[in-house]
PDB file of C-alpha atoms in Angstrom:
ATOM      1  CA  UNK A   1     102.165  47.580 -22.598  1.00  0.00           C
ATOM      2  CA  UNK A   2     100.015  47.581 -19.706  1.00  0.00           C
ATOM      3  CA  UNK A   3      97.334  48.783 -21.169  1.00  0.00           C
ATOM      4  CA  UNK A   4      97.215  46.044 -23.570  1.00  0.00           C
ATOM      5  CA  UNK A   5      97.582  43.805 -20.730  1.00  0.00           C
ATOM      6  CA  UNK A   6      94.511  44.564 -19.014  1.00  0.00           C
ATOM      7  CA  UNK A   7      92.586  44.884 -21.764  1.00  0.00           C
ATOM      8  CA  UNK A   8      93.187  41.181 -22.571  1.00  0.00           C
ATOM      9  CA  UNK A   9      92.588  40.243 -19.471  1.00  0.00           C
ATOM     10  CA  UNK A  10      89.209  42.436 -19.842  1.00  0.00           C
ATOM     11  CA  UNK A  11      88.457  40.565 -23.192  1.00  0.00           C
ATOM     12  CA  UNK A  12      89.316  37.088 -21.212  1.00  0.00           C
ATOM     13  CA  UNK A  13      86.983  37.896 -18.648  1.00  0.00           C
ATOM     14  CA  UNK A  14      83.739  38.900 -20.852  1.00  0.00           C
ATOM     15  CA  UNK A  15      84.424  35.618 -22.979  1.00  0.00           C
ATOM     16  CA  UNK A  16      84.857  33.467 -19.905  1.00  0.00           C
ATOM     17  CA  UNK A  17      81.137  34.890 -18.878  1.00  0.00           C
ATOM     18  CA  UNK A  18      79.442  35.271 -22.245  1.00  0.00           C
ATOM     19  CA  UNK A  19      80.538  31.554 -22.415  1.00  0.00           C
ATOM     20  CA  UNK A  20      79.160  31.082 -18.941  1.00  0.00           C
ATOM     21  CA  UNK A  21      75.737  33.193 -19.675  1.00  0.00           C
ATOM     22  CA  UNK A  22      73.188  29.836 -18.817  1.00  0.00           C
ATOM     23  CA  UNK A  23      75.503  29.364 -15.070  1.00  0.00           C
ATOM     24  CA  UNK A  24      74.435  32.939 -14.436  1.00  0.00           C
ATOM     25  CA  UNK A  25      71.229  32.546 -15.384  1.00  0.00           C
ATOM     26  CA  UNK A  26      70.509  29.821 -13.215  1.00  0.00           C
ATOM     27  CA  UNK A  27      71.877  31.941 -10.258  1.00  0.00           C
ATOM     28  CA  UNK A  28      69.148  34.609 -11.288  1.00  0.00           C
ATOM     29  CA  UNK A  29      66.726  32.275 -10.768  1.00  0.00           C
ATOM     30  CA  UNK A  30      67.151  30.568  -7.772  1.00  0.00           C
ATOM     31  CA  UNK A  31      67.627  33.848  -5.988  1.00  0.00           C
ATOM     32  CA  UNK A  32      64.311  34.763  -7.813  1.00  0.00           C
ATOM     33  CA  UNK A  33      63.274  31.017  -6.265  1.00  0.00           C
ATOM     34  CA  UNK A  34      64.354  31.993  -2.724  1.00  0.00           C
ATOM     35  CA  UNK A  35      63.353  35.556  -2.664  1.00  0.00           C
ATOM     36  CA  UNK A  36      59.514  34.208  -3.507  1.00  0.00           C
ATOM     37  CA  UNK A  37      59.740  31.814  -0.484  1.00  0.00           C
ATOM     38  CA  UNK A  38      60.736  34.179   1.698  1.00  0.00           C
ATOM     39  CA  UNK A  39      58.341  36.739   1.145  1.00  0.00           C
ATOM     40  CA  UNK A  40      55.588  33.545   0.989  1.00  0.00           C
ATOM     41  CA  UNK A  41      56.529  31.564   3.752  1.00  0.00           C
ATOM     42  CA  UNK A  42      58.968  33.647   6.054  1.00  0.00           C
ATOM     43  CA  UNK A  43      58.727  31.469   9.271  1.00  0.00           C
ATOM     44  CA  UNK A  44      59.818  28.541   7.638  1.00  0.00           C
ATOM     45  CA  UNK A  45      62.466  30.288   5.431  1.00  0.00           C
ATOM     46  CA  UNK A  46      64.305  31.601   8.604  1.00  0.00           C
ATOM     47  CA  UNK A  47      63.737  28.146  10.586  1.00  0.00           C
ATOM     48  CA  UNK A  48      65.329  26.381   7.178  1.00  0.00           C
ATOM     49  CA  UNK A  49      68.290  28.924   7.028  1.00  0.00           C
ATOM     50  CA  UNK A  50      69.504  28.573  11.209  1.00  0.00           C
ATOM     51  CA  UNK A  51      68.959  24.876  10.571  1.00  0.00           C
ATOM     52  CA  UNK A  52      71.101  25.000   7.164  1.00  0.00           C
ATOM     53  CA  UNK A  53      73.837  27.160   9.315  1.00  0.00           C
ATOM     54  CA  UNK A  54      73.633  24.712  12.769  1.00  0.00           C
ATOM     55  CA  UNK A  55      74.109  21.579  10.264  1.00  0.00           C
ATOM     56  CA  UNK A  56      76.951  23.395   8.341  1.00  0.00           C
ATOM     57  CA  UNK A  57      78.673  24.189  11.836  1.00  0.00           C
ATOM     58  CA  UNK A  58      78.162  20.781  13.127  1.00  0.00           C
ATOM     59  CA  UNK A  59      79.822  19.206  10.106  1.00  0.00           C
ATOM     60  CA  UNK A  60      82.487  21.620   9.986  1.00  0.00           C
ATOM     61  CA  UNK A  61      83.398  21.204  13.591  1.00  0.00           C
ATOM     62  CA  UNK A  62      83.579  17.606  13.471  1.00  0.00           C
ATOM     63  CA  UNK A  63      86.084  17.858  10.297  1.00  0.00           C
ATOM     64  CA  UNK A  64      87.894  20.868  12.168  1.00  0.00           C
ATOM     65  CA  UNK A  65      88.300  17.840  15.330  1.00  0.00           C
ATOM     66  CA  UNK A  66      89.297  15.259  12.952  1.00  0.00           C
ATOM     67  CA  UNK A  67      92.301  17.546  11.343  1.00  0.00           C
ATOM     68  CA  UNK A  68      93.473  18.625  14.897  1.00  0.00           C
ATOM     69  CA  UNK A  69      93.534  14.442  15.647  1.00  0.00           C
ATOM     70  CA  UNK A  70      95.606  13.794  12.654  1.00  0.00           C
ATOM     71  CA  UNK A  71      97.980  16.442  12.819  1.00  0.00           C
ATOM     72  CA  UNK A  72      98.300  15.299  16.842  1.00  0.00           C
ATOM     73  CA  UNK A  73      99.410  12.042  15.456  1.00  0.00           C
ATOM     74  CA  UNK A  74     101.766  13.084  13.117  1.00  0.00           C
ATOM     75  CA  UNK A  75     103.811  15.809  15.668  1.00  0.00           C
ATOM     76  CA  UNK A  76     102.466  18.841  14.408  1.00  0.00           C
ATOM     77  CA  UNK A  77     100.136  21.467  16.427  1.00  0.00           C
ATOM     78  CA  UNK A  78      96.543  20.624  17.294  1.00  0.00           C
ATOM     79  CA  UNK A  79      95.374  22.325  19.630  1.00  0.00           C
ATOM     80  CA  UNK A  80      93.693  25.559  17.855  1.00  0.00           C
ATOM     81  CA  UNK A  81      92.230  22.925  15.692  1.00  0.00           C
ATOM     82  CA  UNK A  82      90.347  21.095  18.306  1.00  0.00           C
ATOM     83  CA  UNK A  83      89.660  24.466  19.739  1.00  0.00           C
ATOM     84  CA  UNK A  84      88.204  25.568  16.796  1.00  0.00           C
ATOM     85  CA  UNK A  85      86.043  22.262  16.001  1.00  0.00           C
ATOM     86  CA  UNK A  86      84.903  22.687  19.915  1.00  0.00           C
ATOM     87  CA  UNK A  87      83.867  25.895  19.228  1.00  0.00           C
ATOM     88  CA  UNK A  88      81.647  24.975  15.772  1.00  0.00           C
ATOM     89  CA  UNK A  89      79.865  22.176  17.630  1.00  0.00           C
ATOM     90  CA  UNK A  90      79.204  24.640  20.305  1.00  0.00           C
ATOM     91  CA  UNK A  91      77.562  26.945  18.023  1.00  0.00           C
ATOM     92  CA  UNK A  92      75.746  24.232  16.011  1.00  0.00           C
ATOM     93  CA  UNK A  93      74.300  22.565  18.759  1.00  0.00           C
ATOM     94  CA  UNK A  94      73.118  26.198  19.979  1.00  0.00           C
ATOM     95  CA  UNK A  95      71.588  27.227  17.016  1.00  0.00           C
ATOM     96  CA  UNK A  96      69.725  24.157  16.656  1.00  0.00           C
ATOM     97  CA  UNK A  97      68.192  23.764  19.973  1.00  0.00           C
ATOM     98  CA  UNK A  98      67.838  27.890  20.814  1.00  0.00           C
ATOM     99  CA  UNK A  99      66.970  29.106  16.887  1.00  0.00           C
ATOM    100  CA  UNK A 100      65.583  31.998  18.468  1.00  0.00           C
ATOM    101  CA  UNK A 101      68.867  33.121  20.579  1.00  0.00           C
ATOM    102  CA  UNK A 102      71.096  32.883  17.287  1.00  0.00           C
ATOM    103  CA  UNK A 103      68.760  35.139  15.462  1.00  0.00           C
ATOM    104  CA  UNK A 104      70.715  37.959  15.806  1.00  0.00           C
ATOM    105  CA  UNK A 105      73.881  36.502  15.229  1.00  0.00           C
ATOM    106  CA  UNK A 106      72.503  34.966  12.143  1.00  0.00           C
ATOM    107  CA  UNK A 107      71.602  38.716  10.923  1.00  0.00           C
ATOM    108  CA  UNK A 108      75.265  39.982  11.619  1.00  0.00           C
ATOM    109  CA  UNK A 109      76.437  37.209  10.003  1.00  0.00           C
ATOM    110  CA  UNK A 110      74.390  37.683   6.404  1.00  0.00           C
ATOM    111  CA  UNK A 111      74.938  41.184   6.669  1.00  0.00           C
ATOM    112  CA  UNK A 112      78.847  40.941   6.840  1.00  0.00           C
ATOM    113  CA  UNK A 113      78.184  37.962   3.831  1.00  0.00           C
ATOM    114  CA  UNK A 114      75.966  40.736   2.106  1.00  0.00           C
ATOM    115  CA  UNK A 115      78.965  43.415   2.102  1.00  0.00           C
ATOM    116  CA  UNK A 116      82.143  40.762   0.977  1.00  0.00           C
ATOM    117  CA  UNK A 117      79.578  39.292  -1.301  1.00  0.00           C
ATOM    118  CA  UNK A 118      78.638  43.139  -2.667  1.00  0.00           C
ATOM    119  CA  UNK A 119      82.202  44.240  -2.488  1.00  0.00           C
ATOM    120  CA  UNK A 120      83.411  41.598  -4.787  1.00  0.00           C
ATOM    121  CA  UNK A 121      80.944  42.079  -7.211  1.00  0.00           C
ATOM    122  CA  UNK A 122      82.361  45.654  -7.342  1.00  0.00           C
ATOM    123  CA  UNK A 123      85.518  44.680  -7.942  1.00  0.00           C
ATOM    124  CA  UNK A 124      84.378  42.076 -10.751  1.00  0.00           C
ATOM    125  CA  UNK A 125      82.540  44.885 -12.467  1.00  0.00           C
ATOM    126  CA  UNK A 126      85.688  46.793 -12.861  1.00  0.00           C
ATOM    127  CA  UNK A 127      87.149  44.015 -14.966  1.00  0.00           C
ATOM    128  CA  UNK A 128      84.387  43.725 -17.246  1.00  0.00           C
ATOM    129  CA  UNK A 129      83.214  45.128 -20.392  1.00  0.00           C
ATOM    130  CA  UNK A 130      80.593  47.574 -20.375  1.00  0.00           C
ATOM    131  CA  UNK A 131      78.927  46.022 -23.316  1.00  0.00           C
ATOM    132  CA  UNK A 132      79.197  42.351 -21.488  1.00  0.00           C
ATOM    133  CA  UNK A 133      76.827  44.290 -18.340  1.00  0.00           C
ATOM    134  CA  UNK A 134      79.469  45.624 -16.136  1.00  0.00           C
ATOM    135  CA  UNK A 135      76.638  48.107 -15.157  1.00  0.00           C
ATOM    136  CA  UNK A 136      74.185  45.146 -13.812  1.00  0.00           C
ATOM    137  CA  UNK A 137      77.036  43.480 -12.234  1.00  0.00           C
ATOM    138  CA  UNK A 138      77.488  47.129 -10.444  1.00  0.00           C
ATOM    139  CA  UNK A 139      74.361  47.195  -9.749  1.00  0.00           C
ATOM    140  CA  UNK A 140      73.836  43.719  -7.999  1.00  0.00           C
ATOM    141  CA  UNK A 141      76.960  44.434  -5.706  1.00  0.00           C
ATOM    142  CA  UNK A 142      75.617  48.029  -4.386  1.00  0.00           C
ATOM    143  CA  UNK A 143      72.493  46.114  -3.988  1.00  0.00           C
ATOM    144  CA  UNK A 144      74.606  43.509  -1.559  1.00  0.00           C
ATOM    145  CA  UNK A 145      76.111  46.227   0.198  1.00  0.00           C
ATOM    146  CA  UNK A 146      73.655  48.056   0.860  1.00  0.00           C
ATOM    147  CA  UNK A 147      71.584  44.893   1.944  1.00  0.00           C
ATOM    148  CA  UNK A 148      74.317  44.319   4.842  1.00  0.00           C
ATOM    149  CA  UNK A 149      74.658  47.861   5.908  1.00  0.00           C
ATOM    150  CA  UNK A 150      70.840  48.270   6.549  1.00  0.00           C
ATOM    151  CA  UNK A 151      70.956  44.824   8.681  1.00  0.00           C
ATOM    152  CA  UNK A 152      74.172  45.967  10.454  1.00  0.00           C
ATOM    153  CA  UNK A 153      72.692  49.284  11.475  1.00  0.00           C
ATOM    154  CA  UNK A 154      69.530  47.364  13.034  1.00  0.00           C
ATOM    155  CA  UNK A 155      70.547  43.633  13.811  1.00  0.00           C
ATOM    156  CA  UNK A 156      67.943  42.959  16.383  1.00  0.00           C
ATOM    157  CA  UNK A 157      65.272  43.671  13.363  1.00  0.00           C
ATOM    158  CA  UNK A 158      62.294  40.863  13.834  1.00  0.00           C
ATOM    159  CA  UNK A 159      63.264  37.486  11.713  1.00  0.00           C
ATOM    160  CA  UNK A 160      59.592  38.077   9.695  1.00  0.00           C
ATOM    161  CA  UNK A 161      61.119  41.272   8.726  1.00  0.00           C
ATOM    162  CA  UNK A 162      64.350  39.748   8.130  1.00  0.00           C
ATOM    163  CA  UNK A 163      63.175  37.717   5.649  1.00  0.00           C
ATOM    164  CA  UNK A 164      61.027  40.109   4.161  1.00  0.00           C
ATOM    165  CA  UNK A 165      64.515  41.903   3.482  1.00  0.00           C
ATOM    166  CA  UNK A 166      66.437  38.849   2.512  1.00  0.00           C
ATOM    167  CA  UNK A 167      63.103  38.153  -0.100  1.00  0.00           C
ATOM    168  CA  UNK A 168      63.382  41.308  -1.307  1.00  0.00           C
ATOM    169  CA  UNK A 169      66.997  41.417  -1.547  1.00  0.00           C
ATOM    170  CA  UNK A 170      67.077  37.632  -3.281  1.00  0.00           C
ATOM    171  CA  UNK A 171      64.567  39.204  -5.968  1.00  0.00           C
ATOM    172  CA  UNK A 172      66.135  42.088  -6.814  1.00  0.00           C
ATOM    173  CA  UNK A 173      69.632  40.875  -7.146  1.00  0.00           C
ATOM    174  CA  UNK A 174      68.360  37.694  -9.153  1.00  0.00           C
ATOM    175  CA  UNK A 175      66.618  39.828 -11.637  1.00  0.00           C
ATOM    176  CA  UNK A 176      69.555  41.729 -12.199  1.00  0.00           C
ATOM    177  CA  UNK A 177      71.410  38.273 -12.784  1.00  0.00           C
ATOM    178  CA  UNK A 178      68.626  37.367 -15.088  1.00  0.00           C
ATOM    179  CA  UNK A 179      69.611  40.140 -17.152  1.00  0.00           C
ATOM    180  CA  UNK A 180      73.256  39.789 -17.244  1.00  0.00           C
ATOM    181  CA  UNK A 181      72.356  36.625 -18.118  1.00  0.00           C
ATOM    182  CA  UNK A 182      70.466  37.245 -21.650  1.00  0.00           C
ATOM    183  CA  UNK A 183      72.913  40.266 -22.298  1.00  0.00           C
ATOM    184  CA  UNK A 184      76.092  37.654 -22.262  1.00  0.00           C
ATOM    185  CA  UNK A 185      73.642  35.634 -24.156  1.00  0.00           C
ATOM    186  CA  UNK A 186      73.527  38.040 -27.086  1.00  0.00           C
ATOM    187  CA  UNK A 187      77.530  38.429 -27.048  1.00  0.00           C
ATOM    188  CA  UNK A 188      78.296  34.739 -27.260  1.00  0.00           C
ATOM    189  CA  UNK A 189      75.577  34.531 -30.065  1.00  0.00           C
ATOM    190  CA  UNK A 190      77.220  37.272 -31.949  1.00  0.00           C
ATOM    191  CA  UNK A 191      80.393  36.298 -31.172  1.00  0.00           C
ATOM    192  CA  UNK A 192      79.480  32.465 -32.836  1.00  0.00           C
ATOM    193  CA  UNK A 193      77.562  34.321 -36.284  1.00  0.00           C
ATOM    194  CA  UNK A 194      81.218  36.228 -36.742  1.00  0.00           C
ATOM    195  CA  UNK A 195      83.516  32.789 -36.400  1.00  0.00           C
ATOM    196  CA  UNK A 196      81.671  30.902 -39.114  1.00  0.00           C
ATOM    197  CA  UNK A 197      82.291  34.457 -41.749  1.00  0.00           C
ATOM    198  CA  UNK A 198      85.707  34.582 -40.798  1.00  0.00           C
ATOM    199  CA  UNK A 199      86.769  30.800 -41.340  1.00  0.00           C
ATOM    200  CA  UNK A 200      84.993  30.836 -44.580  1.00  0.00           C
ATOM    201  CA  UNK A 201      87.077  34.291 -45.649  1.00  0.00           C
ATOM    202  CA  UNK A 202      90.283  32.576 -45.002  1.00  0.00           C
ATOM    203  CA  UNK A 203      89.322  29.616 -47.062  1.00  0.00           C
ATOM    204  CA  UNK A 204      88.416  31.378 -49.876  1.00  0.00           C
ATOM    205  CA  UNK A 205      91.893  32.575 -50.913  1.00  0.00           C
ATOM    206  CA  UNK A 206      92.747  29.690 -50.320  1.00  0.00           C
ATOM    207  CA  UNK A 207      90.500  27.981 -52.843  1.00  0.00           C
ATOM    208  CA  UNK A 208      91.601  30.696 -55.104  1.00  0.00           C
ATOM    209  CA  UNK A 209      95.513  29.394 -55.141  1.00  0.00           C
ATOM    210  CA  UNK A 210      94.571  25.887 -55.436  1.00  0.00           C
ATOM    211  CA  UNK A 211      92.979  26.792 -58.677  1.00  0.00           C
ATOM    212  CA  UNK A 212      95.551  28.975 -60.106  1.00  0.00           C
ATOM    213  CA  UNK A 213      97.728  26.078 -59.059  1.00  0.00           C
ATOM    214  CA  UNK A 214      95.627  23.436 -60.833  1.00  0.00           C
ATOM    215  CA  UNK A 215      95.509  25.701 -64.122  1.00  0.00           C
ATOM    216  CA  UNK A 216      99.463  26.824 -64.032  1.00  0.00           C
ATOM    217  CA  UNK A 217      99.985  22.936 -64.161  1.00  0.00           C
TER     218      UNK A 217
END
């Protein structure tokens, strides 16, 4: 019995992606996208992503502030919120004025992305199908692991190299996207060709008792 279980939930899982093949696709190739500019145009590709994260942490401290505000007003405990907004806008306003001080804490923090990004992909591959591209899926997560460890191991790498990495990385893993993408293609195609020759083989007996019907009468 649980056997069948997870094999249905297998069989939902490929469908749900087959279905879903163009969404992956378009993942592929806007890490394909950002890999190019990094390997282009690293200085500004490393300048754009500590600008991306100071913006991110300035917005998220200010909503962080605003929660610990409302929940002061109605009774309840604020004060890890506001300490927690405090310390976002801290960090924002940091990164943007010193980009070259949060370097390094910018590498720690895509490699520990890299290896919960990688991990999960693992774990997704498990659930899937081999002949949906559980292998690819693999293959992009060791990819993302691997990715984090290297940066991990050497954090105060140079940001050109960094981004020759992240290129690199961005490339590879949106290739392998690419061609998950046109492998759950071909499933949902096949899987459409076999729906049309089974509704018209239930129809046909059918047919066939409406006319015995017709001529009994």
């Amino acid at each position: 019995m649980a056997a069948t279980t997870s094999m249905e939930r297998h069989d939902a899982l490929s469908e749900v992606l087959a279905d879903s093949w163009w969404a992956v696709g378009l993942r592929g190739l806007l890490g394909v996208a950002f890999g190019l500019i990094c390997l282009l145009v690293p200085s500004a590709a490393i300048l754009a992503l500590i600008l991306l994260f100071s913006a991110y942490m300035l917005v998220d401290g200010a909503l962080a502030i605003a929660s610990g505000i409302k929940a002061a007003r109605n009774g309840e405990r604020w004060g890890l919120l506001i300490l927690e907004g405090l310390v976002d806008l801290a960090a924002g306003v940091i990164a943007f004025l010193w980009p070259a001080i949060t370097t390094v804490a910018f590498v720690i923090l895509i490699a520990v992305w890299a290896v919960i990004s990688g991990a999960l992909m693992l774990t997704a591959a498990l659930t899937l199908k081999i002949d949906h591209g559980r292998w690819w899926l693999a293959l992009g997560g060791i990819a993302s692991v691997i990715f984090g460890i290297v940066l991990l191991i050497a954090p105060v790498v140079g940001a050109v190299v960094l981004t020759w990495w992240l290129g690199a990385y961005a490339i590879v893993f949106g290739v392998m996207l690419l061609v998950l993408a046109f492998q759950l293609h071909g499933k949902k195609e096949e899987r459409d060709t076999r729906k049309p020759a089974a509704s018209s083989t239930t129809r046909a007996p059918a047919k066939k008792s409406a006319r015995a019907a017709a001529k009994k009468a």
